[in-house]
Amino acid sequence: MTIAVVDYGAGNLRSVEKALLRAGGRDVVVTSDPQLVASADRVVLPGDGAFPDCRAALSHANGLGEALAEAVLRRGRPFLGICIGMQLLATEGEEYEPTPGLGWIPGRVVRIHPGDARLKVPHMGWNTLERHRAHRLVEGLDLGPDGLHAYFLHAYHLVPDEADDVVASASYGGPVTALVARGNVAGVQFHPEKSQRLGLAMLANFVEWRP
């Protein structure tokens, strides 16, 4: 089972690769080869930086956009976006300027506005997660106020048009989208590769996920 970690010049690739291997992935490939991405059994799209920059990098990566569509939309392979890779699933991002996303999970990427003025943006640090609904990716995970913590570093988050697309959220002066899913497409705002027990457990679920 090949897991393609997409290299489009905008992700924390090696840490994600190592975490997937620790989580039980056997054939994990960091690649910018459209053919490998299109034929992969699972696809992971990391992303660090600003939404417009990551979207431009993905658009300019020769053939990768079409390869993602082939693997995820036409072949129905399980997909996981991480951080900006999750935000790119939205219809549009509002960081710096309106920028079209992939539109796989309809919604907008908007700036976090904590209700508590003492909370700084970017949101950086460890938070527990609140489960909104059942999903294979959070199956068996210790969530809730006394549960495991996930590591976040971001100033924007995806607000889906449909509330049911939110699987889990964090609290940072108000709800922050932490995990979204629709069909074979999922995304996490936190960094599972840095989230220790929770992150490895979630990635292990992704490795076994059969939507």
Coordinates of C-alpha atoms in Angstrom, one line a residue:
M1 CA 0.0 0.0 0.0
T2 CA 1.7 3.2 -1.2
I3 CA 1.2 6.4 0.7
A4 CA 2.2 9.4 -1.3
V5 CA 3.3 12.5 0.6
V6 CA 3.0 15.3 -2.0
D7 CA 6.1 17.4 -2.4
Y8 CA 5.1 20.7 -4.0
G9 CA 7.7 22.8 -2.1
A10 CA 5.4 23.8 0.7
G11 CA 5.4 21.2 3.5
N12 CA 7.1 19.6 6.5
L13 CA 7.7 16.5 4.4
R14 CA 10.3 14.4 6.2
S15 CA 8.6 14.7 9.6
V16 CA 5.3 13.7 8.1
E17 CA 7.0 10.7 6.3
K18 CA 8.6 9.5 9.6
A19 CA 5.4 9.9 11.5
L20 CA 3.4 7.9 8.9
L21 CA 6.1 5.1 9.1
R22 CA 5.8 5.1 12.9
A23 CA 2.0 4.9 12.6
G24 CA 2.2 1.7 10.5
G25 CA 2.6 3.0 7.0
R26 CA 4.9 0.6 5.1
D27 CA 5.5 2.2 1.6
V28 CA 5.6 5.9 2.3
V29 CA 7.0 8.0 -0.6
V30 CA 7.7 11.7 -0.6
T31 CA 7.2 12.6 -4.2
S32 CA 6.6 15.3 -6.7
D33 CA 6.0 12.7 -9.5
P34 CA 2.4 13.1 -10.8
Q35 CA 2.3 9.4 -11.9
L36 CA 3.2 8.2 -8.4
V37 CA 0.6 10.5 -6.8
A38 CA -2.1 9.5 -9.3
S39 CA -1.5 5.8 -8.6
A40 CA -1.0 6.0 -4.9
D41 CA -3.3 4.1 -2.5
R42 CA -3.4 7.0 -0.1
V43 CA -2.4 10.7 -0.5
V44 CA -1.2 13.2 2.1
L45 CA -0.9 16.9 1.4
P46 CA 1.2 18.8 4.0
G47 CA 1.5 22.6 3.9
D48 CA 3.3 25.3 5.8
G49 CA 3.1 29.1 5.2
A50 CA 0.4 31.3 3.7
F51 CA -2.6 30.0 1.8
P52 CA -2.0 32.0 -1.4
D53 CA 1.7 30.9 -1.5
C54 CA 0.8 27.2 -1.0
R55 CA -2.1 27.4 -3.6
A56 CA 0.3 29.0 -6.1
A57 CA 3.0 26.4 -5.4
L58 CA 0.5 23.6 -6.0
S59 CA -0.9 25.2 -9.2
H60 CA 2.6 25.6 -10.6
A61 CA 3.8 22.1 -9.7
N62 CA 3.6 20.5 -13.1
G63 CA 0.8 17.9 -13.3
L64 CA 0.3 17.5 -9.5
G65 CA -3.1 19.2 -9.5
E66 CA -4.5 16.8 -12.1
A67 CA -2.8 13.8 -10.3
L68 CA -4.5 14.7 -7.0
A69 CA -7.8 14.9 -8.8
E70 CA -7.2 11.5 -10.4
A71 CA -6.3 9.8 -7.1
V72 CA -8.8 11.5 -4.8
L73 CA -11.8 12.5 -6.9
R74 CA -11.9 9.8 -9.7
R75 CA -10.2 6.8 -7.9
G76 CA -11.6 7.6 -4.5
R77 CA -8.3 7.1 -2.6
P78 CA -8.2 8.3 1.0
F79 CA -6.8 11.8 1.3
L80 CA -5.4 13.7 4.3
G81 CA -4.5 17.4 4.2
I82 CA -2.3 18.8 7.0
C83 CA -2.4 22.4 8.2
I84 CA -2.4 24.5 5.0
G85 CA -3.0 21.3 3.1
M86 CA -6.3 21.0 5.0
Q87 CA -7.1 24.7 4.4
L88 CA -6.6 24.2 0.6
L89 CA -9.7 21.9 0.6
A90 CA -11.9 25.0 1.0
T91 CA -13.7 26.9 -1.7
E92 CA -11.7 30.1 -0.9
G93 CA -9.0 31.4 1.4
E94 CA -9.1 35.0 2.8
E95 CA -5.4 35.3 3.9
Y96 CA -3.9 38.5 2.3
E97 CA -6.3 38.3 -0.6
P98 CA -9.2 36.1 -1.8
T99 CA -7.7 32.9 -3.3
P100 CA -9.6 30.0 -4.7
G101 CA -9.0 26.6 -3.0
L102 CA -9.6 23.1 -4.3
G103 CA -13.3 23.3 -3.3
W104 CA -13.4 19.6 -2.1
I105 CA -14.9 20.7 1.2
P106 CA -17.1 23.8 0.5
G107 CA -16.3 26.6 2.9
R108 CA -13.9 29.5 3.6
V109 CA -10.6 29.9 5.3
V110 CA -10.9 32.9 7.7
R111 CA -8.7 34.5 10.4
I112 CA -9.2 33.4 13.9
H113 CA -10.8 36.0 16.2
P114 CA -10.5 34.8 19.8
G115 CA -13.3 36.1 22.1
D116 CA -10.6 36.6 24.8
A117 CA -8.4 39.6 23.9
R118 CA -5.5 38.1 25.9
L119 CA -5.2 35.3 23.4
K120 CA -2.7 36.0 20.7
V121 CA -2.9 35.1 17.0
P122 CA -1.3 33.0 15.6
H123 CA -2.7 30.2 17.7
M124 CA 0.3 28.3 18.8
G125 CA 0.6 25.5 21.2
W126 CA -1.2 22.4 22.6
N127 CA -5.0 22.0 22.8
T128 CA -7.4 19.2 23.5
L129 CA -10.1 18.4 20.9
E130 CA -13.8 18.2 21.1
R131 CA -15.4 15.4 19.0
H132 CA -18.4 16.6 17.0
R133 CA -19.3 13.3 15.3
A134 CA -18.0 9.8 14.8
H135 CA -15.3 9.2 12.2
R136 CA -12.7 6.5 11.5
L137 CA -9.9 9.0 11.9
V138 CA -10.9 9.7 15.6
E139 CA -11.9 6.2 16.4
G140 CA -10.4 5.1 19.7
L141 CA -8.7 8.5 20.3
D142 CA -8.9 10.0 23.8
L143 CA -10.6 13.3 23.1
G144 CA -12.4 15.8 25.3
P145 CA -11.2 18.3 28.0
D146 CA -9.2 15.6 29.8
G147 CA -8.0 13.9 26.6
L148 CA -4.8 14.0 24.6
H149 CA -3.4 17.2 23.1
A150 CA -2.7 18.2 19.5
Y151 CA -0.1 20.8 18.4
F152 CA -1.4 23.9 16.5
L153 CA 0.4 26.7 14.7
H154 CA -1.9 28.8 12.6
A155 CA -3.8 32.2 12.3
Y156 CA -6.6 31.0 9.9
H157 CA -8.9 28.0 9.9
L158 CA -11.4 26.4 7.6
V159 CA -15.1 27.1 8.3
P160 CA -17.1 24.6 6.2
D161 CA -20.5 25.6 4.7
E162 CA -21.9 22.3 6.2
A163 CA -21.5 21.9 9.9
D164 CA -21.4 18.1 9.5
D165 CA -18.1 18.4 7.7
V166 CA -16.5 19.3 11.1
V167 CA -15.4 16.1 12.9
A168 CA -13.5 17.8 15.8
S169 CA -12.7 21.3 17.0
A170 CA -10.4 23.0 19.5
S171 CA -11.2 25.9 21.8
Y172 CA -9.2 29.1 21.5
G173 CA -11.4 31.9 22.7
G174 CA -14.1 30.2 20.6
P175 CA -14.3 27.1 18.4
V176 CA -11.4 26.5 16.0
T177 CA -11.8 23.8 13.3
A178 CA -9.4 21.0 14.0
L179 CA -10.5 18.1 11.7
V180 CA -12.8 18.0 8.7
A181 CA -14.0 15.1 6.5
R182 CA -16.3 14.5 3.6
G183 CA -16.3 11.1 1.8
N184 CA -12.7 10.0 1.2
V185 CA -11.4 13.5 1.9
A186 CA -10.2 14.6 5.3
G187 CA -8.0 17.4 6.8
V188 CA -6.5 18.4 10.1
Q189 CA -5.5 21.9 11.1
F190 CA -3.1 20.6 13.8
H191 CA 0.2 18.9 13.0
P192 CA -0.1 15.2 13.7
E193 CA 3.6 14.7 13.1
K194 CA 4.2 16.9 16.1
S195 CA 1.3 15.8 18.2
Q196 CA 2.9 12.7 19.8
R197 CA 0.4 10.1 21.0
L198 CA -2.7 11.7 19.5
G199 CA -1.1 12.4 16.2
L200 CA 0.3 8.9 15.8
A201 CA -3.0 7.4 16.7
M202 CA -4.8 9.5 14.2
L203 CA -2.3 8.7 11.5
A204 CA -2.6 5.0 12.3
N205 CA -6.3 5.3 11.8
F206 CA -5.7 7.1 8.4
V207 CA -3.4 4.2 7.3
E208 CA -6.3 1.7 8.0
W209 CA -9.1 4.0 6.8
R210 CA -11.3 2.6 4.0
P211 CA -14.0 5.1 3.2

